[in-house]
Coordinates of C-alpha atoms in Angstrom, one line a residue:
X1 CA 10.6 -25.8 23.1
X2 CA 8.2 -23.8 20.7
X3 CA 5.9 -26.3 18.3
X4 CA 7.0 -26.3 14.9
X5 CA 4.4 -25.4 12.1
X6 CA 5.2 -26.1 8.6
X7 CA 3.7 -23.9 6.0
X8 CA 3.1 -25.7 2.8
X9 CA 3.1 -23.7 -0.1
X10 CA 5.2 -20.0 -0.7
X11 CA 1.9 -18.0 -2.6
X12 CA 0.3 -14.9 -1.3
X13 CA -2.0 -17.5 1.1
X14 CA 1.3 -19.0 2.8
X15 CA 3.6 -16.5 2.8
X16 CA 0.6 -14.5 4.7
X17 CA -0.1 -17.3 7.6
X18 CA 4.0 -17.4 7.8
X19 CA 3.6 -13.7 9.0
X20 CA 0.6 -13.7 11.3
X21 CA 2.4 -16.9 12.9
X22 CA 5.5 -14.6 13.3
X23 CA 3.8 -12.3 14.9
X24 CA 1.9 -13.5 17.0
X25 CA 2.7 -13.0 21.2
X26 CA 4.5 -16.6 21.5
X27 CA 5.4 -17.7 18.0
X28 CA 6.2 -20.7 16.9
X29 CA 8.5 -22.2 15.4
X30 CA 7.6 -21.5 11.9
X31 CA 9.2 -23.2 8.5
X32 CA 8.0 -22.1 5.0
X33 CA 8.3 -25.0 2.0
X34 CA 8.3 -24.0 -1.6
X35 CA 7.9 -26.0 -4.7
X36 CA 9.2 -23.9 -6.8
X37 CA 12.2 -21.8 -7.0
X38 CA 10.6 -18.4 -6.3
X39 CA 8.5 -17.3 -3.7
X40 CA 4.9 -15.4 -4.1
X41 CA 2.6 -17.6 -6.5
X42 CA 0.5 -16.0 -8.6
X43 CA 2.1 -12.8 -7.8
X44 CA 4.3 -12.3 -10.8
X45 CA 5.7 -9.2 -12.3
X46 CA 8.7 -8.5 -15.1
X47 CA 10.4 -5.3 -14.7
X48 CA 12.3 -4.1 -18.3
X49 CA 15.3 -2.0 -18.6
X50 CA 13.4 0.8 -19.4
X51 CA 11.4 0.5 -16.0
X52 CA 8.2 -1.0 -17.6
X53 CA 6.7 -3.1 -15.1
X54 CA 4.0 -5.9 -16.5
X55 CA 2.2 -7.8 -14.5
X56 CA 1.7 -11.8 -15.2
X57 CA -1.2 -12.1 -12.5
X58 CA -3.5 -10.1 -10.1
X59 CA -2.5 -6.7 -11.1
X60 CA -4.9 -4.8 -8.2
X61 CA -5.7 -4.8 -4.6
X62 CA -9.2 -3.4 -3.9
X63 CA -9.0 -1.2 -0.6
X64 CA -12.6 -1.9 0.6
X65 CA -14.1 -3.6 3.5
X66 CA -12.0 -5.2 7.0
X67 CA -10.1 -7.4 4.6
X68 CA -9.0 -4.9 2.3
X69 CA -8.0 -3.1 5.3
X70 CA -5.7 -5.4 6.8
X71 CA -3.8 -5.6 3.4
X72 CA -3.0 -1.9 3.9
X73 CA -1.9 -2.6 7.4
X74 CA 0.1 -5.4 6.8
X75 CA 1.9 -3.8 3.8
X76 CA 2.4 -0.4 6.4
X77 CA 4.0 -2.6 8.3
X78 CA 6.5 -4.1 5.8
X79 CA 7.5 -0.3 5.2
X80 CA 5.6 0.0 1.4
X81 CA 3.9 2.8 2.1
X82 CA 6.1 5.1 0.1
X83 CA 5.4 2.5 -2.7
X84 CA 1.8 2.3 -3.2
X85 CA 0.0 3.6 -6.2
X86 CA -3.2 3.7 -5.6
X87 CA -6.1 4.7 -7.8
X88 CA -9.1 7.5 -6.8
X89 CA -12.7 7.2 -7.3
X90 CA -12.4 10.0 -9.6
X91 CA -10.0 8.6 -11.7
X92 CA -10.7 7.3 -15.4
X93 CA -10.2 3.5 -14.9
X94 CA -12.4 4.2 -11.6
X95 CA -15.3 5.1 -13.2
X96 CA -14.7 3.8 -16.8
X97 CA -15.7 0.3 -17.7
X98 CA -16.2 -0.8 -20.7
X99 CA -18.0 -4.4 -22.7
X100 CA -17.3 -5.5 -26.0
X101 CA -20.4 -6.5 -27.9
X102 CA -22.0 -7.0 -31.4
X103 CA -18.4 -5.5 -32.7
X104 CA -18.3 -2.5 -30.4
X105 CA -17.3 -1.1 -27.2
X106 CA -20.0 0.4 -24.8
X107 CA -19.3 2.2 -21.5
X108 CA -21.3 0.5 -18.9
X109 CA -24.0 2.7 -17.0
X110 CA -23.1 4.9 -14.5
X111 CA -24.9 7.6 -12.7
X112 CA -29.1 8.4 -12.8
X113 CA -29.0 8.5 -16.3
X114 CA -27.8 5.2 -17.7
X115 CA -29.9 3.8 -14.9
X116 CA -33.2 5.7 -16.6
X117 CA -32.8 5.2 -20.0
X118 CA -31.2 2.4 -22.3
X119 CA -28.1 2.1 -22.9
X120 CA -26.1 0.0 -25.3
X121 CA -25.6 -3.3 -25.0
X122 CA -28.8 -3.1 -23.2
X123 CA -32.1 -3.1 -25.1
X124 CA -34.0 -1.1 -22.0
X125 CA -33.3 0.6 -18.7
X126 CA -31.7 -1.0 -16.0
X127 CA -34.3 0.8 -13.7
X128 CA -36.8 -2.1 -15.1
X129 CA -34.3 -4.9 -13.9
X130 CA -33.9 -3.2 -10.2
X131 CA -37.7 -2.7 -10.0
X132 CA -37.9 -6.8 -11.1
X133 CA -35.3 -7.3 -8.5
X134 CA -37.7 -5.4 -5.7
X135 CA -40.9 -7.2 -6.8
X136 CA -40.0 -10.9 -7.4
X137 CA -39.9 -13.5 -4.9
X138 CA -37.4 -14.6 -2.4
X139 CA -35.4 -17.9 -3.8
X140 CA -35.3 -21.1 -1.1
X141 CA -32.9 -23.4 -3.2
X142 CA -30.0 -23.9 -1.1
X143 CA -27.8 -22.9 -3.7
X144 CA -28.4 -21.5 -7.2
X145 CA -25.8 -21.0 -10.5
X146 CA -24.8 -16.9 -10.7
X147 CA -26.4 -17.0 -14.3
X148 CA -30.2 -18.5 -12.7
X149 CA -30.1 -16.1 -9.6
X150 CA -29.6 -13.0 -11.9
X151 CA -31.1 -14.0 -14.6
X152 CA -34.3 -14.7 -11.6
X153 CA -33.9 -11.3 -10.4
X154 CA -32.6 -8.7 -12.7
X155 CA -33.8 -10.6 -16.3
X156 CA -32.2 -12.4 -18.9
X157 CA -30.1 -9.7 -20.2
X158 CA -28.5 -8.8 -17.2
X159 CA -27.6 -12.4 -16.8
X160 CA -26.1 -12.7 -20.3
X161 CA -24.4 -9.7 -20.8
X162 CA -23.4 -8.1 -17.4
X163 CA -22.7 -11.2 -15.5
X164 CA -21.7 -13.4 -18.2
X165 CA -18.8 -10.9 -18.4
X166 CA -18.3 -9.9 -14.9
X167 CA -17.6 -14.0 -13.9
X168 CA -15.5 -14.3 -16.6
X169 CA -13.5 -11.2 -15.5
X170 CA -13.0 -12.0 -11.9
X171 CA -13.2 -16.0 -12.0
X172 CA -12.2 -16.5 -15.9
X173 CA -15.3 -18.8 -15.1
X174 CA -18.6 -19.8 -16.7
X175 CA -21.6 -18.5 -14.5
X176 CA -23.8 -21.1 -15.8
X177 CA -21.4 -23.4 -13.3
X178 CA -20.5 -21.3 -10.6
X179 CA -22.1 -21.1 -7.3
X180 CA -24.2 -17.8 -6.5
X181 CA -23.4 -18.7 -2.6
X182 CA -20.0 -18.8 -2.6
X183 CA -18.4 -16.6 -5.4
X184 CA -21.2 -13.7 -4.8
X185 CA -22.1 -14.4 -0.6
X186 CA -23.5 -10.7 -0.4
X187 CA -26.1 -10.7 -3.1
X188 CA -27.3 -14.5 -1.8
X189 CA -27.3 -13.2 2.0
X190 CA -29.2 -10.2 0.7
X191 CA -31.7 -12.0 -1.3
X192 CA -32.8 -14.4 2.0
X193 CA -32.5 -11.4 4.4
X194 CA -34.7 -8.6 2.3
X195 CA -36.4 -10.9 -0.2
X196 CA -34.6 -8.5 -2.3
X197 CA -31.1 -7.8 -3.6
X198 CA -31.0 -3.8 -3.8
X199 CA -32.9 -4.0 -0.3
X200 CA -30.5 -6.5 1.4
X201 CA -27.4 -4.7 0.1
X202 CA -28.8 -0.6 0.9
X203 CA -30.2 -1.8 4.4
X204 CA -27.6 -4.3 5.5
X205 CA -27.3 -7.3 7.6
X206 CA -28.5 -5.2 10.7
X207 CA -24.9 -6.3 12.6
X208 CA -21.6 -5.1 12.2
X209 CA -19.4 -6.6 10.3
X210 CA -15.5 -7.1 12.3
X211 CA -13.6 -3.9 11.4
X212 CA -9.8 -4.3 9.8
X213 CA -6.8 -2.9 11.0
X214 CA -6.9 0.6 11.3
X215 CA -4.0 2.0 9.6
X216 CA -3.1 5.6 7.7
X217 CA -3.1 4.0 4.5
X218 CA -6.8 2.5 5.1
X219 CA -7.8 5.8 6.6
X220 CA -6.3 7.5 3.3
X221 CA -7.7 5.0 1.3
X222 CA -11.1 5.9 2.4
X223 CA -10.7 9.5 2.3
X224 CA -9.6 9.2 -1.5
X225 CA -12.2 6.6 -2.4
X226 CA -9.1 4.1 -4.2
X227 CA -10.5 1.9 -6.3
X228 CA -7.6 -0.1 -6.3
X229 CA -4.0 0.0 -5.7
X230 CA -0.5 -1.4 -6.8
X231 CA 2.8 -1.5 -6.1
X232 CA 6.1 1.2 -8.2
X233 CA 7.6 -2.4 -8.1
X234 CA 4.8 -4.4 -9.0
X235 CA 2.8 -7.0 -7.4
X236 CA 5.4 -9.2 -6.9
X237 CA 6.9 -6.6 -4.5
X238 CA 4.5 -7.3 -2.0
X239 CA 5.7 -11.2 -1.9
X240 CA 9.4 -10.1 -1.6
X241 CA 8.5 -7.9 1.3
X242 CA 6.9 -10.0 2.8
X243 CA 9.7 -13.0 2.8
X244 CA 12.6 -10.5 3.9
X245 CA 10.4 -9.9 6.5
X246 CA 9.9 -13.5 7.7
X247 CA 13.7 -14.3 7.2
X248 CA 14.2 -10.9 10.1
X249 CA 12.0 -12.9 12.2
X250 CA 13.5 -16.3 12.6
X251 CA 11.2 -18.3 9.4
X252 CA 12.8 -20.8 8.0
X253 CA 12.0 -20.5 4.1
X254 CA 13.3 -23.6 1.9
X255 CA 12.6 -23.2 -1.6
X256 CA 12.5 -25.9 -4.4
X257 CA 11.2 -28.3 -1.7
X258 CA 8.3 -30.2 -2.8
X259 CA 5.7 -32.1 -0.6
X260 CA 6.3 -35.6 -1.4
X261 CA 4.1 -36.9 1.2
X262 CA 2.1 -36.0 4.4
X263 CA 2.0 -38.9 7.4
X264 CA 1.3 -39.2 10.9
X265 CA 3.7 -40.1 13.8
X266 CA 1.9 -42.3 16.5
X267 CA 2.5 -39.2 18.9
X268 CA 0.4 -37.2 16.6
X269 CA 3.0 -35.2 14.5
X270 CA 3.4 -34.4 11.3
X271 CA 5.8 -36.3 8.9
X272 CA 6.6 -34.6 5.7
X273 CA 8.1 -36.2 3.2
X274 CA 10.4 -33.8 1.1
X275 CA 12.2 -34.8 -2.3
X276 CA 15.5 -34.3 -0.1
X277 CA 14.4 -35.9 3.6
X278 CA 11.8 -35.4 5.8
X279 CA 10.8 -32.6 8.6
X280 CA 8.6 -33.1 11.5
X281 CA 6.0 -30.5 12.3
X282 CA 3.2 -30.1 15.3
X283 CA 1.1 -28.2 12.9
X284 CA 0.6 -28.1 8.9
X285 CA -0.7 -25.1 7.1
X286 CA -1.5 -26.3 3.7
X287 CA -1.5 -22.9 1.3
X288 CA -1.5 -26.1 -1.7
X289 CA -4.5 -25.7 -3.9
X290 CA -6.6 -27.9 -3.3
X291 CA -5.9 -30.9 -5.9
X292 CA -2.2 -30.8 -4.9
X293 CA -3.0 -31.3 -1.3
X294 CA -5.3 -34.2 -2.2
X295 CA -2.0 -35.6 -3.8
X296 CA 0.3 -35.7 -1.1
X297 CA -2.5 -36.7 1.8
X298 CA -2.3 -40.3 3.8
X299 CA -4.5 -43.2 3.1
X300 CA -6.7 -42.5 6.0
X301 CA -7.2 -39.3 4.7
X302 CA -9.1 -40.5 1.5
X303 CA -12.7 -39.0 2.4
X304 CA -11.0 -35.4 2.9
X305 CA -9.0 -35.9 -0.5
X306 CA -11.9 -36.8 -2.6
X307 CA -13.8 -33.8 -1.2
X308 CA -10.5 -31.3 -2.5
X309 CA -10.4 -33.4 -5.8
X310 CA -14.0 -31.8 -6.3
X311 CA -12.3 -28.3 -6.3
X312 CA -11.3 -27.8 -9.9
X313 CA -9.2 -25.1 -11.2
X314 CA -9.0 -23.5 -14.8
X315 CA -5.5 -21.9 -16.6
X316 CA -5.3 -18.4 -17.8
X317 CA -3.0 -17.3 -20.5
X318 CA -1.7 -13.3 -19.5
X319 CA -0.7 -11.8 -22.6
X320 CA 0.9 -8.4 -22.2
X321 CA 1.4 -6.5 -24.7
X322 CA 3.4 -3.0 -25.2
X323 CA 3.1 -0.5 -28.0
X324 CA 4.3 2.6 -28.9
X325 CA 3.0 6.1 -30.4
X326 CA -0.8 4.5 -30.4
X327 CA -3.8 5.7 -28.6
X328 CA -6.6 3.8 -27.3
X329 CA -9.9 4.7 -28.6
X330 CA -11.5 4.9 -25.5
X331 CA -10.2 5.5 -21.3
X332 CA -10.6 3.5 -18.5
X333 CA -10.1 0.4 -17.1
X334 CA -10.4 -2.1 -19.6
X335 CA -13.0 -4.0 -21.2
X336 CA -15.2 -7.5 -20.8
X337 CA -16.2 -9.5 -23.4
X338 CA -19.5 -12.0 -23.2
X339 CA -18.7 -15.7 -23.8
X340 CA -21.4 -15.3 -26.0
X341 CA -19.6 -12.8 -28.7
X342 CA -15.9 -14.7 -28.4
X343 CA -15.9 -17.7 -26.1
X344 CA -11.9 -17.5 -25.4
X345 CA -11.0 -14.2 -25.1
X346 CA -12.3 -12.8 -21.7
X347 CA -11.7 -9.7 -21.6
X348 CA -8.6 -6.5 -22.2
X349 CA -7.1 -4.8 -19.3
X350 CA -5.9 -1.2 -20.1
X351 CA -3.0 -1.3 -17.9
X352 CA -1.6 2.5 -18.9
X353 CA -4.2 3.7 -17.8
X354 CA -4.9 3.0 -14.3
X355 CA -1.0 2.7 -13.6
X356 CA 0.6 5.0 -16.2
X357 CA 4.1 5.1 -13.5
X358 CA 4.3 1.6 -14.7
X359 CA 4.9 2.4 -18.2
X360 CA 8.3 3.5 -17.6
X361 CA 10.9 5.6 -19.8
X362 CA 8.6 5.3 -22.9
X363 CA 6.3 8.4 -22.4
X364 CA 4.1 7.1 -25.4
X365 CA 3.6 3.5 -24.3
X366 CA 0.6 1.8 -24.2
X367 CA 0.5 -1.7 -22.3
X368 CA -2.6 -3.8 -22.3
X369 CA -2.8 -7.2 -20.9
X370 CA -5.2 -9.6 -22.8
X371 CA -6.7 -12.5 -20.8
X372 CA -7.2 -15.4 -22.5
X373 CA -9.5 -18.8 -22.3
X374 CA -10.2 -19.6 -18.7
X375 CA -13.1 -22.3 -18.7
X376 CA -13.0 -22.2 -22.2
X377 CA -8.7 -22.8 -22.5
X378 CA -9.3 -26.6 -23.5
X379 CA -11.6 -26.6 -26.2
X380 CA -10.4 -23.0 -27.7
X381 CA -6.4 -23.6 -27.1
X382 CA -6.5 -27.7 -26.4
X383 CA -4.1 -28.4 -23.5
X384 CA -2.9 -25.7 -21.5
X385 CA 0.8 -27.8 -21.1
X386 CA 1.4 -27.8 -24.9
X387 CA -0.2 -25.2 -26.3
X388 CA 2.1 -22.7 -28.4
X389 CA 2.6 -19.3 -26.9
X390 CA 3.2 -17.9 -30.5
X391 CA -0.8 -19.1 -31.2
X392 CA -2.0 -17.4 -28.2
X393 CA 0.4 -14.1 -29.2
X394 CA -1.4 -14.3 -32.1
X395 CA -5.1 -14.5 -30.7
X396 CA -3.8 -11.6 -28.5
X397 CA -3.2 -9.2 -31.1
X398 CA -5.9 -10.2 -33.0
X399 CA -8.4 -8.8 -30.3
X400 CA -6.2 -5.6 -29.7
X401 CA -6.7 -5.2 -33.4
X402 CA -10.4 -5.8 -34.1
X403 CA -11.4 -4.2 -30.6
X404 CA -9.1 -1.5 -30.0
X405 CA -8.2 -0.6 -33.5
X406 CA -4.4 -0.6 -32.6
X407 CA -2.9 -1.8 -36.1
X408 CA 1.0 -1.9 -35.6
X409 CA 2.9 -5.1 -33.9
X410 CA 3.8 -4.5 -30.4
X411 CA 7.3 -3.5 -29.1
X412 CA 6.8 -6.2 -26.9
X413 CA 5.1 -8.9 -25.4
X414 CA 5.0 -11.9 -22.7
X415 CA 2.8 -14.8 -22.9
X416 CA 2.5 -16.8 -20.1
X417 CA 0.0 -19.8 -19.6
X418 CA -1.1 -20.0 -15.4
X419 CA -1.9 -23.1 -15.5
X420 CA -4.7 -24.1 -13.2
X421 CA -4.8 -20.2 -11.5
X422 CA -8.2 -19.8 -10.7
X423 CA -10.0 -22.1 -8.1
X424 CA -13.8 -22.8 -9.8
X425 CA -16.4 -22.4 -6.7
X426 CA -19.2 -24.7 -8.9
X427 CA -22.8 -25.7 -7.6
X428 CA -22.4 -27.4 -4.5
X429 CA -18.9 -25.6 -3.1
X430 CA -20.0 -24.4 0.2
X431 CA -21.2 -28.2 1.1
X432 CA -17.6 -29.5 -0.2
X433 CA -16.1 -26.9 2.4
X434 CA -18.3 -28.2 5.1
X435 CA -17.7 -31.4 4.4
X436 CA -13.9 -30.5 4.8
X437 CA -14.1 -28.8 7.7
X438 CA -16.5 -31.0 9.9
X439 CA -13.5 -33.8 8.5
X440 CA -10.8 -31.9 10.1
X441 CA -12.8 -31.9 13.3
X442 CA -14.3 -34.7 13.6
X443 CA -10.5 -36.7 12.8
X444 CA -8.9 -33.5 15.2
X445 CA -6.2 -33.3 12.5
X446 CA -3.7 -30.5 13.0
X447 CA -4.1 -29.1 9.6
X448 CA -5.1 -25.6 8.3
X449 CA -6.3 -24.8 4.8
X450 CA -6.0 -21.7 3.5
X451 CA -5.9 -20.0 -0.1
X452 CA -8.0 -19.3 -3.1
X453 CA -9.6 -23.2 -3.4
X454 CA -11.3 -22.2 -0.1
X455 CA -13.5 -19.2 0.1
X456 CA -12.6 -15.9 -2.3
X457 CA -10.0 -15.9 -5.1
X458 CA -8.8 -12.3 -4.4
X459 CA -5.7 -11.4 -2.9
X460 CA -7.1 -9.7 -0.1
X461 CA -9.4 -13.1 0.7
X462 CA -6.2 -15.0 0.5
X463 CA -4.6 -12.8 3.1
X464 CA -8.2 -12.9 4.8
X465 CA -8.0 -17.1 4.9
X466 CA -4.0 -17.2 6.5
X467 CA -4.8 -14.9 9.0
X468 CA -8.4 -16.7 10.1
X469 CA -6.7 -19.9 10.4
X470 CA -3.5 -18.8 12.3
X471 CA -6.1 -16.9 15.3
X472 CA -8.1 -20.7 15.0
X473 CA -4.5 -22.1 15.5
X474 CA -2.9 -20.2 18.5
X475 CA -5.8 -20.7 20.6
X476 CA -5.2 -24.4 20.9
X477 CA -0.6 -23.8 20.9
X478 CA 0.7 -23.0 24.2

């Protein structure tokens, strides 16, 4: 008989090792358990009468790199091809991005010019903060925050305004708390190669990084320069795909089945403790974030737990937003917004723009998403459980209104609080993780970890994690 390997947890992360364990030469016998009643985490989308899709999490896949391309592969090979929507280098919200500061908008710099002469918000040209960069010294602190390395390298202003944004953007985090190492790896790894940043990223690590599965759509991908793409369906799509697939191949997917409990057998197995029984499993692929899994882990595995407890997480409120007969005052993108000009509101994607199929029978709609709070939810919006969606609404338009001049109510909106979304990779993460994994080891427990608490937040890193830990994995099944 096959083993058995239970997959804990129906996100992107697990729905992604259930499919490289289906795949594989010999599978396994693979089951999928989801808390919930829906499958595909964070990947959320509403679809209207009117064919408006809005999007209540990541909203993008970047094509780039081997983990971008093994998305595209795995999605040729659920048959999406025909549904991609993918967006060119030449496009608007390509190569328009915007800040919000001192009450304005400014296009960040792009091209020779904004590199040689200054540009709003900054006071001088960036050329001075690469030159800085190319002349300063090497760091040797194992570890740094984003805000100190920057700040370090590029100058104070950089560090403030750029970065202070572009964390709060991608992590909805603080970079005076987050981890150069882990949430930036290439600019740290340049840094110690090159002594400097623009050095170590033009001239490389001098060694190949693995390649990604070759596919059409990565070869397109290239050939187009995508920025990023999406689904006609929506993200969510991708997740549905994905478990119609598994169900063809023999997984076993059991929604609304919480992990009680995780214990050993004496022969090794897996117990699982479910609100409704228990399963047995050779194998456990935990696609939990990290805190949950600390929750349902035996006594003996205290040390490990502690370590996952360290991995905190901070909620997101999505606010979408739809209007009609308005016109943004500027194209691209979106825009960031310092924490130093309004703490809770982190930034404004404009989601017409980039994805104007998505707007559906309305030709004059406009749909924006404004993203709300992050680090800053508790003391801007108090506790994330109980705060009122109406308030948040209300903050939402508020912005729209002061930064993007758009003055009527909107036709419609969703407000949904993602409570604990983003994994926070703070000072100190990549020890936590090595800690974690030498524990695995060292106790030879037959447990995977994969997802966002790990190492990368994106989609594509999910994907990256499953399908790292399921090649780790059949080399020791028969």
């Amino acid at each position: 008989m096959p083993p058995t390997v239970a997959v804990v947890g129906g996100g992107i992360s697990g729905l992604a090792a259930c499919y490289y364990l289906a795949r594989s030469p010999n599978p396994p016998k693979v089951l999928l358990l989801e808390a919930s009643a829906r499958l595909g985490g964070w990947l959320q989308s509403t679809r209207t009468a009117e064919g408006a899709v809005f999007e209540h999490g990541p909203r993008g896949i970047r094509p780039g790199g081997a983990v971008g391309a093994d998305t595209l592969h795995m999605v040729s090979q659920l048959g999406l091809e025909g549904d991609i929507l993918p967006v060119p280098g030449d496009h608007l919200a390509s190569r328009n991005r915007f800040l919000y500061t001192a009450g304005a908008l400014h296009k960040l710099p792009s091209g020779l010019g904004g590199l040689l002469r200054p540009v709003p918000p900054f006071s001088r040209a960036l050329v001075w903060s690469g030159l800085r960069d190319l002349l300063a010294p090497a760091g040797t602190e194992p570890d740094e925050s984003i805000h100190s390395f920057v700040q370090r390298r590029f100058g104070r202003e950089v560090a403030d305004v750029a970065v202070d944004s572009l964390c709060r953007g991608v992590f909805a985090g603080d970079c005076r708390a987050l981890s150069v190492r882990c949430c930036f790896p290439a600019l740290f790894q340049a840094e110690r190669r090159r002594r400097s940043v623009l050095l170590g990223l033009a001239l490389g690590s001098g060694k190949e990084l693995g390649a990604g599965a070759e596919s059409e759509l990565s070869r397109r991908a290239r050939a187009e320069r995508w920025s990023q793409w999406s689904l006609r369906e929506g993200m969510e799509s991708l997740a549905q795909a994905l478990a119609a697939y598994l169900r063809q191949r023999g997984v076993e997917i059991r929604c609304q089945a919480p992990l009680r409990r995780l214990s050993r057998h004496r022969d090794g197995r897996w117990q699982l403790t479910l609100a409704d029984g228990t399963v047995t499993a050779d194998h456990v692929v935990s696609a939990l974030p990290a805190a949950a899994l600390a929750g349902v882990l035996p006594a003996e595995a205290v040390a490990l737990a502690e370590e996952l407890r360290r991995i905190p997480a901070v909620p997101v409120a999505v606010v979408n937003l739809q209007y009609q007969g308005v016109a943004l005052p500027v194209t691209g993108f979106g825009h960031l917004v310092p924490s130093s000009e309004d703490a809770p509101l982190l930034g404004i994607v404009y989601d017409s723009v980039a994805f104007p199929q998505h707007d559906g029978s309305g030709a004059s709609s406009v749909r924006l998403t404004v993203m709300l709070g992050g680090a800053w939810f508790q003391q801007s919006f108090g506790d994330p459980a109980l705060v009122a969606p109406e308030l948040l609404l209300g903050r939402a338009q508020a912005a729209v209104r002061q930064q993007l001049g758009l003055e009527p109510a909107p036709t419609l909106s969703i407000v949904r609080v993602q409570q604990a979304c983003i994994p926070q990779y703070t000072l100190g993460h990549w020890q936590r993780t090595e800690r974690i994994r030498q524990f695995l080891a060292e106790q030879q427990l037959p447990l995977s970890l994969v997802g966002a608490s790990y190492a990368g937040v994106s989609v594509n890193d999910c994907i990256a994690s499953a399908k790292a830990a399921v090649g780790q994995l059949l080399g020791a099944l028969p």
